[in-house]
């Protein structure tokens, strides 16, 4: 492995010149397992100087066995020796654990960064233990039962009626409407029965509880809504800390007051195109409320700016979810009971694929691809851009969906959006954008080629894709199409000219390597350049080279 140069959250250096006590090593292993995993290098000073592992710590089997014995549940690290700068270093590689790990004597530890950027090991506080268990989905925070106050006192009958109204408005599970109050609470897991008394769960308190009990038992619940014009604040109401259903209605009304629509004519129909997509907002905002970490302080924040809307929530993605796989990873709710209740009410996508709905609604109305790249381990941040109306592109999407008599697949919408913005894109880049394998991307893009929306350019090694002449023509940008069609061959000619200018000549095999193309294509380019008077052909037996005229 490559030698690490400095300590980070996932790299720890330990001096072993004085034979490091193994208790310290066990602490580091536990802290690594309870955070993000990483490597511990025994035999490197804090400043990165390699001094070597002590002779007493070179038995990797013994070290591994001792670590397993002194951790609970047992951590089974990968222990091995490395030679760096002529000295031996013991490396202990620890994976992040999906369980809470302690030392055998009961110390529960984690890693954190100090103010100077260096890592340290500290004891986990009770709330941090709950946060960790929630992050790795060992517990469901929304299922926790509050036994200090009965449900009859903590839950608000008016909020329960608001819930029923939302089931009707958002076409939720109609079976809930026929239930009594007690049956409704049980069906949605808002209560648990203890010794014949119903006590509320965190999910019940959050959705239909009295605000005083929400503030007492879920102090992390807070929502902020802002509208900005540059640095000027246009709307900034007080923080909302009440039941989530009430907060949703309030924020939804404030959001819709900022939505404006333009209409375009497609055949006999008029299609509304909003500046901010309501369906995308609803799914994004509900996701922020449902999947946030309620053990962590911080508010769910909705901020509307001139060209973008940001929805942020505390806690980061659940384990296994990242901005790069959010489209394809299996649904992983942090607060499972809360998520199930919201789906049955009708506020969230019933299939658990709310992110798909965000993408589809944004892309079908000509907006940019939703952006999660600003997220961090402690925050999920969704950016939704308000784009300039692209009437020809939207009309093309609507007409194509009517032609195929179904909604355009999300992967196809993403590819068309990427091609519209970046003009020419490789297959590998398209695969990255749809978060799937190259073979899957090829199937989708070739289908788009067959529909006449996309054209392929180049050979198999340098193949790229552009929007078709039909799409460019529909937007009145025929010149843009011609420019994209000729770009590849012009770029290849320029590279060949620069090579000949520098080295005097070039062969066909060198063109294949330079332009990453097939032999036939290289021959075509060279013959074209000869015909245009750019190169001269030099034959020497069976070898041919090309030089400047």
Coordinates of C-alpha atoms in Angstrom, one line a residue:
X1 CA 0.0 0.0 0.0
X2 CA 1.1 3.6 -0.4
X3 CA 2.6 5.3 2.6
X4 CA 0.2 7.8 4.3
X5 CA 1.8 11.2 4.8
X6 CA -0.2 12.6 7.7
X7 CA -2.9 11.8 10.2
X8 CA -6.5 12.2 9.2
X9 CA -9.9 10.9 10.5
X10 CA -9.0 7.5 8.8
X11 CA -5.2 7.5 9.4
X12 CA -3.5 7.3 12.9
X13 CA 0.2 7.2 13.6
X14 CA 1.6 5.7 16.8
X15 CA 5.2 5.7 17.9
X16 CA 6.5 2.3 19.0
X17 CA 10.0 3.2 20.1
X18 CA 9.1 2.7 23.7
X19 CA 6.9 -0.3 23.0
X20 CA 3.3 1.1 22.9
X21 CA 1.0 -0.3 25.5
X22 CA -1.6 -2.4 23.7
X23 CA -4.5 -0.8 25.6
X24 CA -3.8 2.3 23.6
X25 CA -4.0 0.3 20.4
X26 CA -7.3 -1.3 21.5
X27 CA -8.7 2.2 22.1
X28 CA -7.7 3.4 18.6
X29 CA -9.2 0.3 17.0
X30 CA -12.5 0.8 18.9
X31 CA -12.6 4.5 17.9
X32 CA -11.9 3.7 14.3
X33 CA -14.7 1.0 14.2
X34 CA -17.2 3.5 15.8
X35 CA -16.4 6.2 13.2
X36 CA -15.4 5.8 9.6
X37 CA -12.8 3.0 9.8
X38 CA -9.2 3.5 8.6
X39 CA -5.6 2.4 9.3
X40 CA -3.4 2.5 12.4
X41 CA 0.3 2.6 11.7
X42 CA 2.5 1.4 14.5
X43 CA 6.0 2.7 14.1
X44 CA 5.4 6.2 12.7
X45 CA 5.7 9.4 14.7
X46 CA 3.0 12.0 14.8
X47 CA 5.0 14.2 12.4
X48 CA 5.2 11.4 9.9
X49 CA 8.8 10.2 10.6
X50 CA 9.2 6.5 10.3
X51 CA 10.9 5.0 13.3
X52 CA 9.8 1.4 12.9
X53 CA 7.7 -1.1 14.9
X54 CA 9.0 -2.5 18.2
X55 CA 10.2 -6.1 17.9
X56 CA 7.6 -7.2 20.5
X57 CA 4.8 -6.1 18.0
X58 CA 5.9 -7.9 14.8
X59 CA 3.8 -11.0 15.3
X60 CA 0.7 -10.1 13.2
X61 CA -1.3 -13.2 14.3
X62 CA -0.8 -12.5 17.9
X63 CA -1.7 -8.8 17.5
X64 CA -4.8 -9.6 15.6
X65 CA -5.9 -12.2 18.2
X66 CA -5.3 -9.8 21.1
X67 CA -7.4 -7.1 19.4
X68 CA -10.3 -9.5 18.9
X69 CA -10.0 -10.6 22.6
X70 CA -10.0 -7.0 23.9
X71 CA -12.9 -5.6 21.8
X72 CA -16.6 -6.3 22.2
X73 CA -18.2 -7.3 19.8
X74 CA -14.9 -8.6 18.5
X75 CA -13.2 -6.6 15.8
X76 CA -11.4 -8.7 13.3
X77 CA -8.9 -6.2 11.7
X78 CA -6.5 -6.9 8.8
X79 CA -3.0 -6.7 10.3
X80 CA 0.1 -6.7 8.2
X81 CA 3.7 -5.4 8.0
X82 CA 4.9 -2.8 5.5
X83 CA 8.4 -1.7 4.6
X84 CA 8.8 2.1 4.2
X85 CA 12.1 3.9 4.0
X86 CA 13.9 0.7 5.0
X87 CA 11.9 0.3 8.3
X88 CA 9.1 -2.0 9.2
X89 CA 5.7 -0.6 10.2
X90 CA 2.8 -2.6 11.6
X91 CA -0.5 -1.6 9.9
X92 CA -3.9 -2.4 11.5
X93 CA -6.7 -1.9 9.0
X94 CA -10.1 -1.4 10.7
X95 CA -13.5 -1.4 9.0
X96 CA -16.3 0.9 10.1
X97 CA -18.7 -1.3 12.2
X98 CA -22.4 -1.6 11.9
X99 CA -22.6 -2.3 15.6
X100 CA -21.5 -0.2 18.5
X101 CA -18.0 -1.4 19.6
X102 CA -16.4 -1.2 23.1
X103 CA -13.2 -2.3 24.6
X104 CA -13.5 -5.4 26.8
X105 CA -13.5 -3.2 29.9
X106 CA -16.4 -1.1 28.6
X107 CA -14.9 2.0 27.0
X108 CA -17.0 3.3 24.1
X109 CA -14.9 5.6 22.0
X110 CA -14.9 7.6 18.7
X111 CA -12.6 9.8 16.6
X112 CA -13.0 13.5 16.0
X113 CA -10.9 16.3 14.5
X114 CA -9.5 18.9 16.8
X115 CA -9.4 22.6 16.0
X116 CA -5.9 22.3 14.4
X117 CA -7.2 19.5 12.1
X118 CA -5.5 16.6 13.9
X119 CA -7.6 13.6 15.1
X120 CA -8.1 12.5 18.6
X121 CA -10.0 9.7 20.5
X122 CA -12.7 10.7 22.9
X123 CA -15.4 8.9 24.9
X124 CA -18.9 8.7 23.3
X125 CA -21.6 10.6 25.1
X126 CA -25.0 8.9 25.5
X127 CA -26.6 11.0 22.7
X128 CA -23.6 10.2 20.5
X129 CA -24.2 6.5 21.0
X130 CA -27.8 7.0 19.9
X131 CA -26.6 9.0 16.9
X132 CA -24.2 6.2 15.9
X133 CA -26.8 3.5 16.3
X134 CA -29.2 5.6 14.2
X135 CA -26.6 6.2 11.5
X136 CA -25.9 2.5 11.0
X137 CA -29.6 1.8 11.3
X138 CA -29.3 -0.5 14.3
X139 CA -32.1 1.4 16.0
X140 CA -35.1 3.3 14.7
X141 CA -35.2 6.6 16.6
X142 CA -38.8 7.3 15.6
X143 CA -39.8 4.0 17.2
X144 CA -38.6 5.0 20.7
X145 CA -41.4 5.1 23.2
X146 CA -41.9 8.0 25.6
X147 CA -43.3 6.5 28.9
X148 CA -43.3 9.7 30.9
X149 CA -46.6 10.9 29.5
X150 CA -49.6 8.8 28.1
X151 CA -50.6 9.2 24.5
X152 CA -54.0 10.6 25.5
X153 CA -52.2 13.6 26.9
X154 CA -49.3 14.0 24.5
X155 CA -51.1 13.5 21.1
X156 CA -53.3 16.4 19.8
X157 CA -56.8 15.5 18.5
X158 CA -56.7 18.5 16.1
X159 CA -53.5 17.3 14.5
X160 CA -55.1 13.9 14.1
X161 CA -57.9 15.5 12.1
X162 CA -55.3 17.4 10.1
X163 CA -53.7 14.0 9.3
X164 CA -57.1 12.6 8.0
X165 CA -57.5 15.7 5.9
X166 CA -54.1 15.1 4.3
X167 CA -55.0 11.5 3.6
X168 CA -57.9 12.8 1.5
X169 CA -56.0 15.6 -0.1
X170 CA -52.9 13.6 -1.1
X171 CA -54.7 10.4 -1.9
X172 CA -53.1 8.4 0.9
X173 CA -54.1 5.1 2.3
X174 CA -58.0 5.5 2.4
X175 CA -58.3 2.6 4.8
X176 CA -57.0 4.9 7.5
X177 CA -60.1 7.1 7.2
X178 CA -62.4 4.3 8.5
X179 CA -60.4 3.8 11.8
X180 CA -61.2 5.2 15.2
X181 CA -58.6 7.4 16.9
X182 CA -57.1 4.6 18.9
X183 CA -57.0 2.3 15.8
X184 CA -55.4 5.0 13.7
X185 CA -52.7 5.5 16.3
X186 CA -51.9 1.8 16.5
X187 CA -52.0 1.4 12.7
X188 CA -49.4 4.1 12.2
X189 CA -47.3 3.0 15.2
X190 CA -47.9 6.3 17.0
X191 CA -48.4 4.4 20.2
X192 CA -47.2 1.4 22.2
X193 CA -49.2 -0.4 24.9
X194 CA -47.4 -0.8 28.2
X195 CA -49.4 -2.4 31.1
X196 CA -52.7 -1.5 29.4
X197 CA -51.7 2.2 28.8
X198 CA -50.9 3.7 25.4
X199 CA -47.7 5.7 25.3
X200 CA -46.6 7.7 22.3
X201 CA -43.6 6.9 20.1
X202 CA -41.3 9.6 18.8
X203 CA -43.1 9.3 15.4
X204 CA -46.4 9.9 17.0
X205 CA -45.1 12.9 18.9
X206 CA -43.5 14.4 15.8
X207 CA -46.5 14.1 13.5
X208 CA -49.5 14.8 15.8
X209 CA -48.1 15.7 19.2
X210 CA -48.6 18.9 21.2
X211 CA -45.8 21.3 20.6
X212 CA -44.8 21.4 24.3
X213 CA -44.1 17.7 24.3
X214 CA -42.2 17.9 21.0
X215 CA -40.0 20.6 22.4
X216 CA -39.4 18.5 25.6
X217 CA -38.8 15.1 24.0
X218 CA -37.5 15.9 20.5
X219 CA -35.6 19.2 21.0
X220 CA -33.8 18.8 17.7
X221 CA -37.0 19.4 15.7
X222 CA -36.8 22.8 14.0
X223 CA -37.5 24.1 10.6
X224 CA -36.4 27.4 9.0
X225 CA -37.7 29.0 5.8
X226 CA -36.1 31.9 4.0
X227 CA -36.4 33.8 0.8
X228 CA -33.4 35.9 -0.3
X229 CA -32.8 38.4 -3.1
X230 CA -29.0 38.4 -3.2
X231 CA -28.0 39.4 0.3
X232 CA -31.4 41.0 1.1
X233 CA -33.8 38.9 3.2
X234 CA -37.4 39.0 1.8
X235 CA -39.0 36.3 4.0
X236 CA -37.6 35.1 7.3
X237 CA -40.4 33.9 9.7
X238 CA -39.6 32.5 13.2
X239 CA -38.3 29.0 13.6
X240 CA -41.0 26.4 13.5
X241 CA -40.9 23.6 16.2
X242 CA -44.4 22.2 16.2
X243 CA -45.8 19.0 14.7
X244 CA -44.5 18.0 11.3
X245 CA -47.8 17.9 9.5
X246 CA -48.6 21.5 10.6
X247 CA -45.1 22.6 9.6
X248 CA -45.4 21.0 6.2
X249 CA -48.7 22.8 5.5
X250 CA -47.2 26.2 6.6
X251 CA -44.0 25.8 4.6
X252 CA -45.8 24.4 1.6
X253 CA -48.1 27.5 1.5
X254 CA -45.1 29.9 1.8
X255 CA -43.3 28.0 -1.0
X256 CA -46.3 28.0 -3.4
X257 CA -46.6 31.8 -2.9
X258 CA -43.2 32.1 -4.6
X259 CA -44.0 29.8 -7.6
X260 CA -44.7 31.4 -10.9
X261 CA -45.7 29.5 -14.1
X262 CA -45.2 30.0 -17.8
X263 CA -47.2 28.0 -20.3
X264 CA -46.1 26.6 -23.6
X265 CA -48.3 25.3 -26.4
X266 CA -47.8 21.6 -27.4
X267 CA -50.3 20.7 -30.1
X268 CA -53.7 21.3 -28.7
X269 CA -52.5 21.4 -25.1
X270 CA -51.0 24.1 -22.9
X271 CA -48.2 22.8 -20.6
X272 CA -47.4 24.8 -17.4
X273 CA -43.7 25.2 -16.6
X274 CA -43.1 26.5 -13.0
X275 CA -39.9 28.4 -11.9
X276 CA -39.7 26.0 -9.0
X277 CA -41.1 22.5 -9.4
X278 CA -43.7 21.8 -6.6
X279 CA -43.5 18.0 -6.8
X280 CA -39.7 18.2 -6.4
X281 CA -39.9 20.6 -3.5
X282 CA -42.5 18.4 -1.8
X283 CA -40.5 15.2 -2.0
X284 CA -37.3 17.0 -1.1
X285 CA -38.8 18.8 1.9
X286 CA -40.6 15.7 3.2
X287 CA -37.4 13.7 2.8
X288 CA -35.6 16.3 4.9
X289 CA -38.2 16.1 7.7
X290 CA -38.4 12.3 7.7
X291 CA -34.8 11.3 7.2
X292 CA -33.0 13.9 9.4
X293 CA -31.1 12.9 12.5
X294 CA -33.4 14.0 15.4
X295 CA -30.7 13.2 17.9
X296 CA -28.6 16.0 16.4
X297 CA -29.2 19.7 16.9
X298 CA -29.8 21.8 13.9
X299 CA -32.7 22.9 11.7
X300 CA -34.1 21.6 8.5
X301 CA -33.5 24.7 6.3
X302 CA -35.4 25.8 3.2
X303 CA -33.8 28.7 1.4
X304 CA -35.1 30.2 -1.9
X305 CA -32.6 32.4 -3.8
X306 CA -32.9 34.1 -7.2
X307 CA -31.8 31.1 -9.3
X308 CA -31.7 28.2 -6.8
X309 CA -33.5 26.5 -3.9
X310 CA -31.6 24.7 -1.1
X311 CA -33.1 22.1 1.3
X312 CA -30.7 21.0 4.0
X313 CA -31.2 18.6 6.9
X314 CA -28.9 17.6 9.8
X315 CA -27.3 14.2 10.0
X316 CA -25.8 13.3 6.7
X317 CA -26.9 10.4 4.5
X318 CA -27.7 7.0 6.2
X319 CA -24.9 4.5 6.0
X320 CA -24.4 3.2 2.5
X321 CA -26.0 6.2 0.8
X322 CA -23.9 8.8 -1.0
X323 CA -24.5 11.6 -3.6
X324 CA -23.0 9.2 -6.2
X325 CA -25.4 6.3 -5.6
X326 CA -28.6 8.0 -4.4
X327 CA -30.5 7.1 -7.6
X328 CA -29.7 3.4 -7.4
X329 CA -29.2 2.5 -3.7
X330 CA -32.0 0.6 -2.0
X331 CA -34.3 2.8 0.2
X332 CA -32.6 3.2 3.6
X333 CA -34.8 5.3 5.9
X334 CA -33.2 6.5 9.1
X335 CA -36.5 6.9 10.9
X336 CA -38.5 3.9 9.5
X337 CA -41.8 4.3 11.4
X338 CA -41.9 8.0 10.6
X339 CA -41.2 7.2 6.9
X340 CA -43.9 4.6 6.7
X341 CA -46.4 6.8 8.3
X342 CA -45.7 9.7 5.9
X343 CA -46.0 7.4 2.9
X344 CA -49.4 6.1 4.1
X345 CA -50.6 9.6 4.7
X346 CA -49.7 10.4 1.1
X347 CA -47.0 13.0 1.6
X348 CA -44.2 10.9 0.2
X349 CA -43.7 8.5 -2.7
X350 CA -45.3 5.2 -1.7
X351 CA -42.6 3.1 -3.3
X352 CA -39.8 4.7 -1.3
X353 CA -38.3 6.1 -4.5
X354 CA -38.9 9.8 -3.7
X355 CA -35.5 10.8 -5.2
X356 CA -36.7 9.4 -8.5
X357 CA -39.7 11.7 -8.4
X358 CA -37.5 14.7 -7.6
X359 CA -35.4 13.9 -10.7
X360 CA -38.3 13.2 -13.0
X361 CA -40.3 16.4 -12.1
X362 CA -37.2 18.6 -12.4
X363 CA -36.0 17.2 -15.7
X364 CA -39.4 17.0 -17.5
X365 CA -39.8 20.7 -17.0
X366 CA -36.4 21.6 -18.4
X367 CA -34.6 22.3 -15.1
X368 CA -31.1 21.2 -14.2
X369 CA -30.3 17.8 -12.6
X370 CA -30.9 17.9 -8.8
X371 CA -27.6 18.4 -7.0
X372 CA -26.6 16.6 -3.8
X373 CA -22.9 17.3 -4.2
X374 CA -22.8 19.9 -1.3
X375 CA -23.7 17.2 1.2
X376 CA -21.3 16.3 4.0
X377 CA -21.1 13.6 6.8
X378 CA -23.2 15.9 9.0
X379 CA -25.6 17.5 6.5
X380 CA -27.6 16.5 3.4
X381 CA -28.0 19.4 1.1
X382 CA -30.2 19.3 -2.0
X383 CA -29.9 22.1 -4.6
X384 CA -32.7 22.6 -7.1
X385 CA -32.0 25.2 -9.8
X386 CA -34.6 27.5 -11.3
X387 CA -33.7 27.4 -15.0
X388 CA -34.5 29.7 -17.9
X389 CA -37.4 28.4 -19.8
X390 CA -36.2 26.1 -22.7
X391 CA -39.5 25.9 -24.7
X392 CA -38.1 23.7 -27.6
X393 CA -36.5 21.2 -25.3
X394 CA -39.6 20.8 -23.1
X395 CA -41.8 20.5 -26.2
X396 CA -39.6 17.8 -27.5
X397 CA -39.9 15.8 -24.2
X398 CA -43.7 16.2 -24.1
X399 CA -44.1 15.1 -27.8
X400 CA -41.8 12.1 -27.4
X401 CA -43.7 10.9 -24.3
X402 CA -46.9 11.2 -26.2
X403 CA -45.4 9.3 -29.1
X404 CA -44.2 6.4 -26.9
X405 CA -47.3 6.6 -24.8
X406 CA -45.5 6.5 -21.5
X407 CA -43.3 8.7 -19.3
X408 CA -39.7 9.0 -20.4
X409 CA -37.4 6.8 -18.2
X410 CA -35.3 8.7 -15.7
X411 CA -32.0 7.5 -17.2
X412 CA -33.1 8.9 -20.5
X413 CA -34.1 12.2 -19.0
X414 CA -30.8 12.5 -17.3
X415 CA -28.8 11.8 -20.5
X416 CA -30.8 14.3 -22.5
X417 CA -30.3 16.9 -19.9
X418 CA -26.6 16.3 -19.7
X419 CA -26.3 16.4 -23.5
X420 CA -28.3 19.6 -23.7
X421 CA -25.9 21.3 -21.3
X422 CA -22.5 19.8 -22.2
X423 CA -23.2 19.2 -25.9
X424 CA -20.9 16.1 -26.4
X425 CA -20.5 13.4 -23.8
X426 CA -18.8 10.0 -23.6
X427 CA -20.5 6.8 -22.7
X428 CA -18.4 6.5 -19.5
X429 CA -19.6 10.0 -18.4
X430 CA -23.2 9.2 -19.2
X431 CA -22.9 6.0 -17.0
X432 CA -21.5 8.1 -14.2
X433 CA -24.4 10.5 -14.4
X434 CA -27.1 7.9 -14.2
X435 CA -25.1 6.0 -11.5
X436 CA -25.1 2.7 -13.4
X437 CA -22.7 0.4 -15.2
X438 CA -21.4 1.3 -18.7
X439 CA -23.5 -1.6 -20.2
X440 CA -26.7 -0.1 -18.7
X441 CA -25.8 3.3 -20.0
X442 CA -25.1 1.9 -23.5
X443 CA -28.5 0.2 -23.6
X444 CA -30.2 3.5 -22.7
X445 CA -28.3 5.8 -25.0
X446 CA -28.6 3.4 -28.0
X447 CA -32.4 3.5 -27.4
X448 CA -32.2 7.3 -27.6
X449 CA -30.3 6.9 -30.8
X450 CA -33.0 4.7 -32.2
X451 CA -35.7 7.2 -31.3
X452 CA -33.8 9.9 -33.2
X453 CA -33.1 12.2 -30.2
X454 CA -29.4 11.4 -30.0
X455 CA -26.6 10.7 -32.5
X456 CA -23.4 8.8 -32.0
X457 CA -20.1 10.3 -33.1
X458 CA -16.7 8.7 -33.6
X459 CA -15.6 5.1 -33.5
X460 CA -15.7 2.5 -30.7
X461 CA -12.7 3.8 -28.8
X462 CA -13.5 7.5 -28.9
X463 CA -17.3 7.3 -29.4
X464 CA -19.3 10.3 -28.1
X465 CA -22.9 11.3 -28.2
X466 CA -24.7 14.6 -29.1
X467 CA -28.3 15.6 -29.5
X468 CA -29.7 14.8 -32.9
X469 CA -30.2 17.2 -35.8
X470 CA -34.0 16.9 -35.2
X471 CA -33.5 18.3 -31.6
X472 CA -31.2 21.1 -32.7
X473 CA -33.5 22.0 -35.6
X474 CA -36.5 22.1 -33.3
X475 CA -34.7 24.7 -31.2
X476 CA -33.6 26.7 -34.3
X477 CA -30.0 26.0 -33.6
X478 CA -28.9 24.2 -36.8
X479 CA -25.5 25.9 -36.6
X480 CA -24.9 24.4 -33.2
X481 CA -25.6 21.0 -34.6
X482 CA -23.1 21.5 -37.5
X483 CA -20.5 22.8 -35.0
X484 CA -20.8 19.7 -32.8
X485 CA -20.7 17.3 -35.8
X486 CA -17.5 18.7 -37.1
X487 CA -15.8 19.2 -33.7
X488 CA -14.3 15.8 -33.4
X489 CA -12.6 15.6 -36.8
X490 CA -11.3 19.2 -36.4
X491 CA -9.8 18.4 -33.0
X492 CA -8.1 15.3 -34.5
X493 CA -6.6 17.3 -37.4
X494 CA -5.4 19.9 -34.9
X495 CA -3.6 17.3 -32.8
X496 CA -2.0 15.7 -35.8
X497 CA -0.8 19.1 -37.0
X498 CA 0.8 19.9 -33.6
X499 CA 2.5 16.5 -33.6
X500 CA 4.0 17.0 -37.1
X501 CA 5.1 20.5 -36.2
X502 CA 6.9 19.2 -33.2
X503 CA 8.3 15.9 -34.5
X504 CA 8.4 16.3 -38.2
X505 CA 6.2 13.4 -39.3
X506 CA 3.6 10.9 -38.2
X507 CA 2.5 7.4 -39.2
X508 CA -0.9 5.9 -39.3
X509 CA -0.2 3.8 -36.2
X510 CA 0.8 6.9 -34.4
X511 CA -2.5 8.6 -35.4
X512 CA -4.3 5.6 -33.9
X513 CA -2.5 6.1 -30.6
X514 CA -2.8 9.9 -30.7
X515 CA -6.5 10.1 -31.6
X516 CA -7.5 6.8 -29.9
X517 CA -9.2 5.7 -33.1
X518 CA -9.4 2.7 -35.4
X519 CA -6.9 2.2 -38.3
X520 CA -9.6 2.9 -41.0
X521 CA -10.5 6.2 -39.3
X522 CA -6.8 7.1 -39.0
X523 CA -6.3 6.4 -42.7
X524 CA -9.4 8.5 -43.6
X525 CA -8.1 11.5 -41.6
X526 CA -4.6 11.3 -43.1
X527 CA -6.0 11.1 -46.7
X528 CA -8.2 14.0 -46.0
X529 CA -5.3 16.1 -44.7
X530 CA -3.2 15.2 -47.8
X531 CA -6.1 16.1 -50.0
X532 CA -6.5 19.4 -48.3
X533 CA -2.8 20.2 -48.7
X534 CA -2.0 20.0 -45.0
X535 CA 0.3 16.9 -45.2
X536 CA 2.6 15.2 -47.7
X537 CA 2.7 11.5 -48.0
X538 CA 6.2 9.9 -47.8
X539 CA 6.5 6.3 -48.9
X540 CA 9.5 4.2 -47.9
X541 CA 8.9 0.6 -49.0
X542 CA 6.0 -0.8 -47.0
X543 CA 6.2 2.1 -44.5
X544 CA 4.4 5.3 -45.0
X545 CA 4.8 8.5 -43.0
X546 CA 3.2 12.0 -43.3
X547 CA 5.0 15.3 -43.0
X548 CA 4.3 19.0 -43.4
X549 CA 3.9 20.3 -46.9

